[in-house]
CSV table of C-alpha atoms and ligand atoms in Angstrom, one decimal:
chain,number,residue,atom,x,y,z
B,152,MET,CA,86.9,-112.1,72.6
B,153,THR,CA,85.9,-111.4,69.0
B,154,GLN,CA,88.6,-110.6,66.6
B,155,PRO,CA,88.2,-107.2,64.9
B,156,ALA,CA,88.7,-107.0,61.2
B,157,PHE,CA,92.3,-106.6,60.5
B,158,THR,CA,93.4,-105.6,57.0
B,159,PRO,CA,95.1,-108.7,55.5
B,160,ARG,CA,98.9,-108.2,55.5
B,161,VAL,CA,101.7,-110.6,54.8
B,162,PHE,CA,105.0,-110.6,56.7
B,163,SER,CA,107.9,-113.0,56.6
B,164,GLY,CA,111.6,-113.0,57.0
B,165,ILE,CA,114.8,-114.9,56.4
B,166,LYS,CA,117.9,-114.7,58.6
B,167,PRO,CA,121.2,-114.0,57.1
B,168,SER,CA,123.1,-116.7,58.9
B,169,GLY,CA,124.8,-118.0,55.8
B,170,GLY,CA,124.0,-118.3,52.1
B,171,LEU,CA,120.5,-119.1,51.0
B,172,THR,CA,119.6,-122.7,50.3
B,173,LEU,CA,117.1,-124.5,48.1
B,174,GLY,CA,115.1,-125.0,51.3
B,175,ASN,CA,114.8,-121.2,51.9
B,176,TYR,CA,113.9,-120.8,48.2
B,177,LEU,CA,111.2,-123.5,47.9
B,178,GLY,CA,109.8,-123.2,51.5
B,179,ALA,CA,109.8,-119.4,51.7
B,180,ILE,CA,111.1,-117.1,48.9
B,181,LYS,CA,109.2,-118.7,46.0
B,182,ARG,CA,106.0,-118.5,48.0
B,183,PHE,CA,106.8,-114.9,49.0
B,184,VAL,CA,106.8,-114.0,45.3
B,185,ASP,CA,103.5,-115.8,44.8
B,186,MET,CA,101.9,-113.8,47.6
B,187,GLN,CA,103.2,-110.5,46.3
B,188,LYS,CA,100.9,-111.1,43.3
B,189,GLY,CA,97.8,-111.0,45.6
B,190,ASP,CA,96.0,-108.0,46.9
B,191,CYS,CA,97.5,-107.5,50.3
B,192,ASP,CA,100.5,-105.5,51.5
B,193,THR,CA,103.6,-107.7,51.6
B,194,LEU,CA,106.6,-107.1,53.9
B,195,TYR,CA,109.7,-109.2,53.5
B,196,CYS,CA,112.5,-108.8,56.0
B,197,VAL,CA,116.2,-109.8,56.3
B,198,VAL,CA,116.0,-110.7,60.0
B,199,ASP,CA,119.6,-109.8,60.9
B,200,MET,CA,118.8,-109.6,64.6
B,201,HIS,CA,117.8,-113.3,64.6
B,202,ALA,CA,121.1,-114.2,62.9
B,203,VAL,CA,123.2,-112.9,65.8
B,204,THR,CA,121.5,-115.3,68.2
B,205,VAL,CA,124.4,-117.5,67.2
B,206,TRP,CA,127.9,-116.2,66.5
B,207,GLN,CA,128.3,-114.3,63.2
B,208,ASP,CA,131.5,-112.8,62.0
B,209,PRO,CA,130.7,-109.1,61.3
B,210,GLN,CA,131.9,-109.2,57.7
B,211,ASP,CA,130.0,-112.4,57.0
B,212,LEU,CA,126.9,-110.9,58.5
B,213,ARG,CA,127.2,-107.8,56.2
B,214,ASN,CA,127.7,-110.0,53.2
B,215,ALA,CA,124.9,-112.5,54.1
B,216,THR,CA,122.4,-109.6,54.8
B,217,ARG,CA,123.0,-108.2,51.3
B,218,GLU,CA,123.0,-111.7,49.8
B,219,VAL,CA,119.6,-112.5,51.3
B,220,ALA,CA,118.2,-109.2,50.0
B,221,ALA,CA,119.7,-109.9,46.6
B,222,GLY,CA,118.1,-113.4,46.7
B,223,PHE,CA,114.7,-111.9,47.4
B,224,ILE,CA,115.0,-109.4,44.5
B,225,ALA,CA,116.6,-111.9,42.0
B,226,SER,CA,113.7,-114.3,42.8
B,227,GLY,CA,111.1,-111.8,41.9
B,228,ILE,CA,110.4,-109.6,45.0
B,229,ASP,CA,109.9,-106.2,43.6
B,230,PRO,CA,110.9,-103.5,46.2
B,231,GLU,CA,108.4,-101.1,44.7
B,232,GLN,CA,105.6,-103.6,45.3
B,233,SER,CA,106.7,-105.2,48.5
B,234,ILE,CA,108.4,-103.6,51.5
B,235,LEU,CA,111.9,-105.1,51.6
B,236,PHE,CA,114.2,-104.2,54.5
B,237,ASN,CA,116.5,-105.5,57.2
B,238,GLN,CA,115.2,-105.8,60.7
B,239,SER,CA,117.8,-103.9,62.6
B,240,ARG,CA,116.9,-100.7,60.8
B,241,VAL,CA,113.4,-100.7,62.3
B,242,SER,CA,113.8,-100.3,66.1
B,243,ALA,CA,110.1,-101.4,66.7
B,244,HIS,CA,111.2,-105.0,66.3
B,245,ALA,CA,113.6,-104.9,69.3
B,246,GLU,CA,111.3,-102.7,71.4
B,247,LEU,CA,108.2,-104.8,70.9
B,248,GLY,CA,110.3,-107.9,71.3
B,249,TRP,CA,111.2,-106.7,74.8
B,250,LEU,CA,107.5,-106.0,75.6
B,251,PHE,CA,106.7,-109.6,74.4
B,252,ASN,CA,109.5,-111.0,76.6
B,253,CYS,CA,107.4,-109.8,79.5
B,254,VAL,CA,104.2,-111.3,78.0
B,255,ALA,CA,105.5,-114.7,76.9
B,256,ARG,CA,106.0,-117.4,79.6
B,257,VAL,CA,109.2,-119.4,80.2
B,258,GLY,CA,107.2,-122.6,80.0
B,259,TRP,CA,106.1,-121.6,76.5
B,260,MET,CA,109.7,-121.1,75.4
B,261,ASN,CA,110.7,-124.4,77.0
B,262,ARG,CA,108.5,-126.2,74.5
B,263,MET,CA,110.1,-124.7,71.4
B,264,THR,CA,111.5,-127.6,69.5
B,265,GLN,CA,113.8,-125.4,67.3
B,266,PHE,CA,115.6,-124.2,70.5
B,267,LYS,CA,116.0,-127.8,71.7
B,268,ASP,CA,117.4,-128.8,68.3
B,269,LYS,CA,119.8,-125.8,68.0
B,270,ALA,CA,120.9,-125.8,71.6
B,271,GLY,CA,121.3,-129.6,71.8
B,272,LYS,CA,123.3,-130.7,74.8
B,273,ASN,CA,124.8,-127.3,75.0
B,274,ALA,CA,121.8,-125.4,76.3
B,275,GLU,CA,123.6,-123.7,79.2
B,276,ALA,CA,126.1,-122.2,76.9
B,277,VAL,CA,124.0,-120.8,74.1
B,278,SER,CA,122.9,-117.1,74.0
B,279,LEU,CA,119.9,-115.8,75.8
B,280,GLY,CA,118.8,-114.4,72.5
B,281,LEU,CA,118.5,-117.9,71.0
B,282,TYR,CA,116.1,-118.8,73.8
B,283,ALA,CA,114.1,-115.6,73.4
B,284,TYR,CA,114.1,-115.7,69.5
B,285,PRO,CA,110.4,-116.7,69.2
B,286,SER,CA,109.2,-113.5,71.1
B,287,LEU,CA,111.3,-111.4,68.8
B,288,MET,CA,109.7,-113.3,65.9
B,289,ALA,CA,106.3,-112.5,67.3
B,290,ALA,CA,107.3,-108.8,67.4
B,291,ASP,CA,108.4,-109.0,63.7
B,292,ILE,CA,105.0,-110.1,62.8
B,293,LEU,CA,102.8,-108.1,65.2
B,294,ALA,CA,104.6,-104.8,64.8
B,295,TYR,CA,102.8,-104.7,61.4
B,296,HIS,CA,99.6,-106.3,62.6
B,297,ALA,CA,100.4,-109.0,60.0
B,298,THR,CA,97.7,-111.6,59.5
B,299,HIS,CA,99.5,-114.1,57.1
B,300,VAL,CA,102.9,-115.5,57.6
B,301,PRO,CA,104.3,-117.7,54.7
B,302,VAL,CA,106.9,-120.0,56.3
B,303,GLY,CA,108.4,-123.5,56.0
B,304,GLU,CA,107.1,-126.3,58.3
B,305,ASP,CA,109.9,-125.7,60.8
B,306,GLN,CA,108.6,-122.3,61.7
B,307,LYS,CA,105.0,-123.4,62.4
B,308,GLN,CA,105.4,-123.6,66.1
B,309,HIS,CA,106.9,-120.1,66.3
B,310,VAL,CA,103.9,-118.6,64.5
B,311,GLU,CA,101.6,-120.5,66.9
B,312,LEU,CA,103.5,-119.0,69.8
B,313,THR,CA,103.0,-115.6,68.1
B,314,ARG,CA,99.2,-116.3,68.4
B,315,ASP,CA,99.6,-117.2,72.1
B,316,ILE,CA,101.5,-114.0,72.8
B,317,ALA,CA,98.9,-111.9,70.9
B,318,ASN,CA,96.1,-113.6,72.8
B,319,LYS,CA,97.7,-113.1,76.2
B,320,PHE,CA,98.4,-109.5,75.5
B,321,ASN,CA,94.8,-108.9,74.4
B,322,HIS,CA,93.4,-110.8,77.3
B,323,ASP,CA,95.6,-109.2,80.0
B,324,TYR,CA,95.0,-105.7,78.8
B,325,LYS,CA,91.4,-106.3,77.8
B,326,VAL,CA,91.9,-105.1,74.2
B,327,ASP,CA,91.5,-106.5,70.7
B,328,PHE,CA,94.8,-105.0,69.6
B,329,PHE,CA,96.9,-107.8,68.1
B,330,PRO,CA,95.6,-110.1,65.3
B,331,GLN,CA,95.8,-113.8,65.3
B,332,ALA,CA,98.4,-114.4,62.6
B,333,GLU,CA,98.0,-117.5,60.3
B,334,PRO,CA,101.0,-119.5,59.3
B,335,ILE,CA,100.7,-120.2,55.6
B,336,ILE,CA,102.5,-123.5,54.9
B,337,GLU,CA,101.7,-124.8,51.4
B,338,GLY,CA,103.1,-126.7,48.5
B,339,PRO,CA,105.1,-129.9,48.1
B,340,ALA,CA,108.3,-128.6,49.6
B,341,THR,CA,107.4,-127.1,53.0
B,342,ARG,CA,110.3,-129.1,54.5
B,343,VAL,CA,113.2,-129.7,52.2
B,344,MET,CA,115.5,-132.3,53.7
B,345,ASN,CA,119.2,-132.6,53.9
B,346,LEU,CA,120.6,-134.4,50.8
B,347,ARG,CA,122.8,-136.8,52.9
B,348,ASP,CA,120.2,-137.6,55.6
B,349,GLY,CA,116.5,-137.4,54.6
B,350,THR,CA,115.4,-137.2,58.3
B,351,LYS,CA,117.1,-133.8,58.8
B,352,LYS,CA,116.1,-130.4,57.4
B,353,MET,CA,118.3,-128.8,54.8
B,354,SER,CA,119.9,-125.8,56.6
B,355,LYS,CA,122.2,-123.0,55.7
B,356,SER,CA,124.4,-123.8,58.7
B,357,GLY,CA,124.5,-127.6,58.2
B,358,GLU,CA,128.0,-129.1,58.6
B,359,SER,CA,128.7,-130.2,55.1
B,360,ASP,CA,128.2,-128.2,51.9
B,361,MET,CA,127.2,-131.5,50.1
B,362,GLU,CA,124.0,-131.8,52.2
B,363,ARG,CA,122.5,-128.6,50.7
B,364,ILE,CA,122.0,-126.8,47.4
B,365,ASN,CA,123.0,-123.2,47.8
B,366,MET,CA,121.1,-120.7,45.6
B,367,THR,CA,124.5,-119.5,44.3
B,368,ASP,CA,125.8,-123.0,43.4
B,369,ASP,CA,126.8,-123.4,39.7
B,370,ALA,CA,125.5,-126.1,37.3
B,371,ASP,CA,128.4,-128.5,38.0
B,372,LYS,CA,128.0,-128.2,41.8
B,373,ILE,CA,124.2,-128.8,41.6
B,374,ALA,CA,124.6,-131.8,39.3
B,375,LYS,CA,127.3,-133.2,41.6
B,376,LYS,CA,125.3,-132.7,44.8
B,377,PHE,CA,122.2,-134.4,43.4
B,378,LYS,CA,124.3,-137.2,41.9
B,379,LYS,CA,125.8,-137.9,45.4
B,380,ALA,CA,122.5,-137.3,47.2
B,381,LYS,CA,121.7,-140.3,49.4
B,382,THR,CA,119.0,-142.6,48.0
B,383,ASP,CA,118.1,-146.3,48.2
B,384,PRO,CA,118.5,-149.0,45.6
B,385,GLU,CA,114.7,-149.2,44.7
B,386,PRO,CA,113.3,-147.5,41.6
B,387,LEU,CA,110.5,-144.9,42.0
B,388,PRO,CA,107.1,-146.3,42.8
B,389,ASP,CA,103.9,-145.1,41.1
B,390,ASN,CA,102.4,-143.5,44.3
B,391,MET,CA,103.5,-141.2,47.1
B,392,LYS,CA,102.3,-143.6,49.8
B,393,ASP,CA,105.0,-146.1,48.9
B,394,LEU,CA,107.6,-143.4,49.6
B,395,GLU,CA,106.5,-142.9,53.2
B,396,SER,CA,109.4,-145.1,54.5
B,397,ARG,CA,111.9,-143.7,52.0
B,398,PRO,CA,112.7,-140.2,53.2
B,399,GLU,CA,115.5,-139.4,50.8
B,400,ALA,CA,113.6,-140.6,47.8
B,401,ARG,CA,110.5,-138.7,48.9
B,402,ASN,CA,112.6,-135.5,49.4
B,403,LEU,CA,113.9,-135.6,45.8
B,404,VAL,CA,110.4,-136.1,44.4
B,405,ASN,CA,109.1,-133.2,46.5
B,406,ILE,CA,112.0,-131.0,45.3
B,407,TYR,CA,111.2,-131.9,41.7
B,408,ALA,CA,107.5,-131.1,42.2
B,409,ALA,CA,108.1,-127.8,43.8
B,410,LEU,CA,110.7,-126.7,41.2
B,411,SER,CA,108.4,-127.7,38.4
B,412,ASP,CA,105.2,-126.3,40.0
B,413,GLN,CA,103.5,-129.7,39.9
B,414,SER,CA,102.0,-131.9,42.6
B,415,ASN,CA,104.3,-134.7,43.8
B,416,GLU,CA,101.6,-137.2,42.6
B,417,ALA,CA,102.1,-135.8,39.0
B,418,VAL,CA,105.9,-136.3,39.3
B,419,ILE,CA,105.6,-139.8,40.6
B,420,THR,CA,103.2,-140.8,37.9
B,421,GLU,CA,105.6,-139.4,35.3
B,422,TYR,CA,108.7,-141.2,36.7
B,423,ALA,CA,107.0,-144.4,38.0
B,424,GLY,CA,109.5,-147.3,37.6
B,425,ALA,CA,112.4,-145.0,36.8
B,426,GLY,CA,115.8,-145.6,38.5
B,427,TRP,CA,118.0,-142.9,40.1
B,428,GLY,CA,120.2,-142.9,37.0
B,429,LYS,CA,117.3,-141.3,35.1
B,430,PHE,CA,115.7,-139.2,37.9
B,431,LYS,CA,118.7,-137.5,39.4
B,432,PRO,CA,120.0,-136.0,36.1
B,433,ALA,CA,116.5,-134.8,35.3
B,434,LEU,CA,116.2,-133.2,38.7
B,435,ALA,CA,119.7,-131.6,38.4
B,436,ASP,CA,118.8,-130.1,34.9
B,437,LEU,CA,115.5,-128.8,36.3
B,438,ALA,CA,117.2,-127.2,39.3
B,439,VAL,CA,119.9,-125.6,37.1
B,440,ALA,CA,117.2,-124.2,34.8
B,441,LYS,CA,115.3,-122.7,37.7
B,442,LEU,CA,118.2,-121.5,39.8
B,443,SER,CA,120.8,-120.3,37.4
B,444,PRO,CA,118.9,-117.2,36.2
B,445,ILE,CA,118.4,-116.3,39.9
B,446,SER,CA,122.0,-116.8,40.8
B,447,SER,CA,123.3,-114.8,37.9
B,448,GLU,CA,121.0,-112.0,38.9
B,449,MET,CA,122.1,-112.3,42.5
B,450,SER,CA,125.8,-111.9,41.4
B,451,ARG,CA,124.9,-108.8,39.3
B,452,LEU,CA,123.1,-107.3,42.3
B,453,MET,CA,125.9,-108.2,44.7
B,454,ALA,CA,128.3,-106.3,42.6
B,455,ASP,CA,126.6,-103.1,43.7
B,456,PRO,CA,126.2,-103.4,47.5
B,457,ALA,CA,125.4,-99.7,47.8
B,458,GLU,CA,122.3,-100.1,45.7
B,459,ILE,CA,121.1,-103.1,47.8
B,460,ASP,CA,121.7,-101.0,50.9
B,461,ARG,CA,119.7,-98.1,49.4
B,462,ILE,CA,116.8,-100.5,48.6
B,463,MET,CA,116.8,-101.9,52.2
B,464,SER,CA,117.0,-98.4,53.7
B,465,LYS,CA,114.1,-97.1,51.7
B,466,GLY,CA,112.1,-100.2,52.6
B,467,ALA,CA,112.9,-99.7,56.3
B,468,GLU,CA,111.5,-96.1,56.1
B,469,LYS,CA,108.2,-97.6,54.8
B,470,ALA,CA,108.2,-100.4,57.4
B,471,ASN,CA,108.8,-97.9,60.1
B,472,GLU,CA,105.8,-95.8,59.1
B,473,ILE,CA,103.6,-98.8,59.7
B,474,ALA,CA,105.3,-100.1,62.8
B,475,GLN,CA,105.8,-96.9,64.8
B,476,PRO,CA,102.1,-96.1,65.4
B,477,ILE,CA,101.4,-99.8,66.4
B,478,LEU,CA,104.4,-99.8,68.8
B,479,LYS,CA,103.2,-96.4,70.3
B,480,GLN,CA,99.7,-97.8,71.0
B,481,ALA,CA,101.2,-101.0,72.5
B,482,TYR,CA,103.2,-98.8,74.9
B,483,GLU,CA,100.1,-96.7,75.7
B,484,ILE,CA,98.0,-99.8,76.4
B,485,MET,CA,100.6,-101.1,78.8
B,486,GLY,CA,100.8,-97.8,80.7
B,487,PHE,CA,104.1,-96.4,79.7
B,488,VAL,CA,104.4,-92.6,80.1
B,489,ARG,CA,105.6,-91.4,76.8
T,807,LIG,N1,114.8,-126.9,54.6
T,807,LIG,C1,113.7,-126.1,54.5
T,807,LIG,N2,112.6,-126.4,53.9
T,807,LIG,C2,111.5,-125.6,53.8
T,807,LIG,N3,111.6,-124.3,54.3
T,807,LIG,C3,112.7,-123.9,54.9
T,807,LIG,N4,113.1,-122.8,55.5
T,807,LIG,C4,114.3,-122.9,56.0
T,807,LIG,N5,114.8,-124.1,55.7
T,807,LIG,C5,113.8,-124.8,55.1
T,807,LIG,C6,112.2,-121.6,55.6
T,807,LIG,O1,112.9,-120.5,55.2
T,807,LIG,C7,112.5,-119.4,56.0
T,807,LIG,C8,113.6,-118.6,56.6
T,807,LIG,O2,114.3,-119.4,57.5
T,807,LIG,P1,115.5,-118.8,58.3
T,807,LIG,O3,116.7,-118.8,57.5
T,807,LIG,O4,115.1,-117.5,58.9
T,807,LIG,O5,115.6,-119.9,59.5
T,807,LIG,P2,115.8,-121.4,59.5
T,807,LIG,O6,114.5,-122.1,59.3
T,807,LIG,O7,116.5,-121.7,60.8
T,807,LIG,O8,116.7,-121.7,58.3
T,807,LIG,P3,118.1,-122.5,58.2
T,807,LIG,O9,118.5,-122.5,56.8
T,807,LIG,O10,117.9,-123.8,58.9
T,807,LIG,O11,119.1,-121.5,59.0
T,807,LIG,P4,120.1,-121.9,60.1
T,807,LIG,O12,120.9,-123.1,59.6
T,807,LIG,O13,121.0,-120.7,60.2
T,807,LIG,O14,119.4,-122.1,61.3
T,807,LIG,C9,111.5,-119.9,57.0
T,807,LIG,O15,110.2,-119.7,56.6
T,807,LIG,C10,111.8,-121.4,57.1
T,807,LIG,O16,110.7,-122.1,57.4
């Protein structure tokens, strides 16, 4: 089946399951801002319906939804240029998500490593929503016929499943209706790791606050967290290859590179032979310089939640205008009487 020409369109989201981390910033938001500068439509979503796949206290969910929206805006997402909204305001996500639950196969879901990681040994007791999460994510993307999805490394498998769902829908109904969305995973920090264990991803919901940098952390906290970050006794080498077996050291170099918009090779060349006593304070200073203007702007925005809600509501109206006709056609293709 040949793929018809779909207008390039960017979609991505972040779930308000806690405060934003440096991982969300470098792996996603910073890159969303870069893509906003291109020629295509950009839609950025606070995916609140994904957040409730695990328990969220209602007041925490409200705060985190506004905080993620504030994080987008403070980092440079312009609500006049990009469509910025929260997922639950556009019913097409849930509706198309159900249709895709009937397209996706249980065997496909069983292969999703994020579900395995999150459910762990407790798989019988987690919500059905956590299991079905990837088909809702496919709906998030395909409700807009989005073609490009900037994500961190951990979401690659879910974007690939989105392609499988689109393919199966197109094949089963003999149409060329849904595009093949491309995951865009670029830069030196596509997987920012936990500061206390370089083999685990930095997450909002990780157990200890010391394992992550929150976008709202102040200068002292950032300095303290980098100072206490796990490393090894060796100085930095002069090439990235020698960091292959040193995950914590590699992570700090990658973070430095992403924050300073350099390649990790350039960073390692600059700091070759340096010890942690030199590198960690330089990294902390850089992180404070980049994050503190964003966190001050986030606090300013968070002081006026009604304004954030107004921005998300306006964005949802625009999102709905794109998604509704696509949803309507999907229903028609499947044979629903409307
Ligand atoms: N550590 C990370 N490094 C690079 N990218 C990351 N992303 C998340 N963590 C890292 C990217 O941020 C976007 C939004 O992710 P999400 O919040 O919707 O889901 P997540 O990946 O499950 O994030 P968390 O922080 O790990 O949340 P919790 O702890 O609640 O599950 C995605 O593009 C993701 O790749």
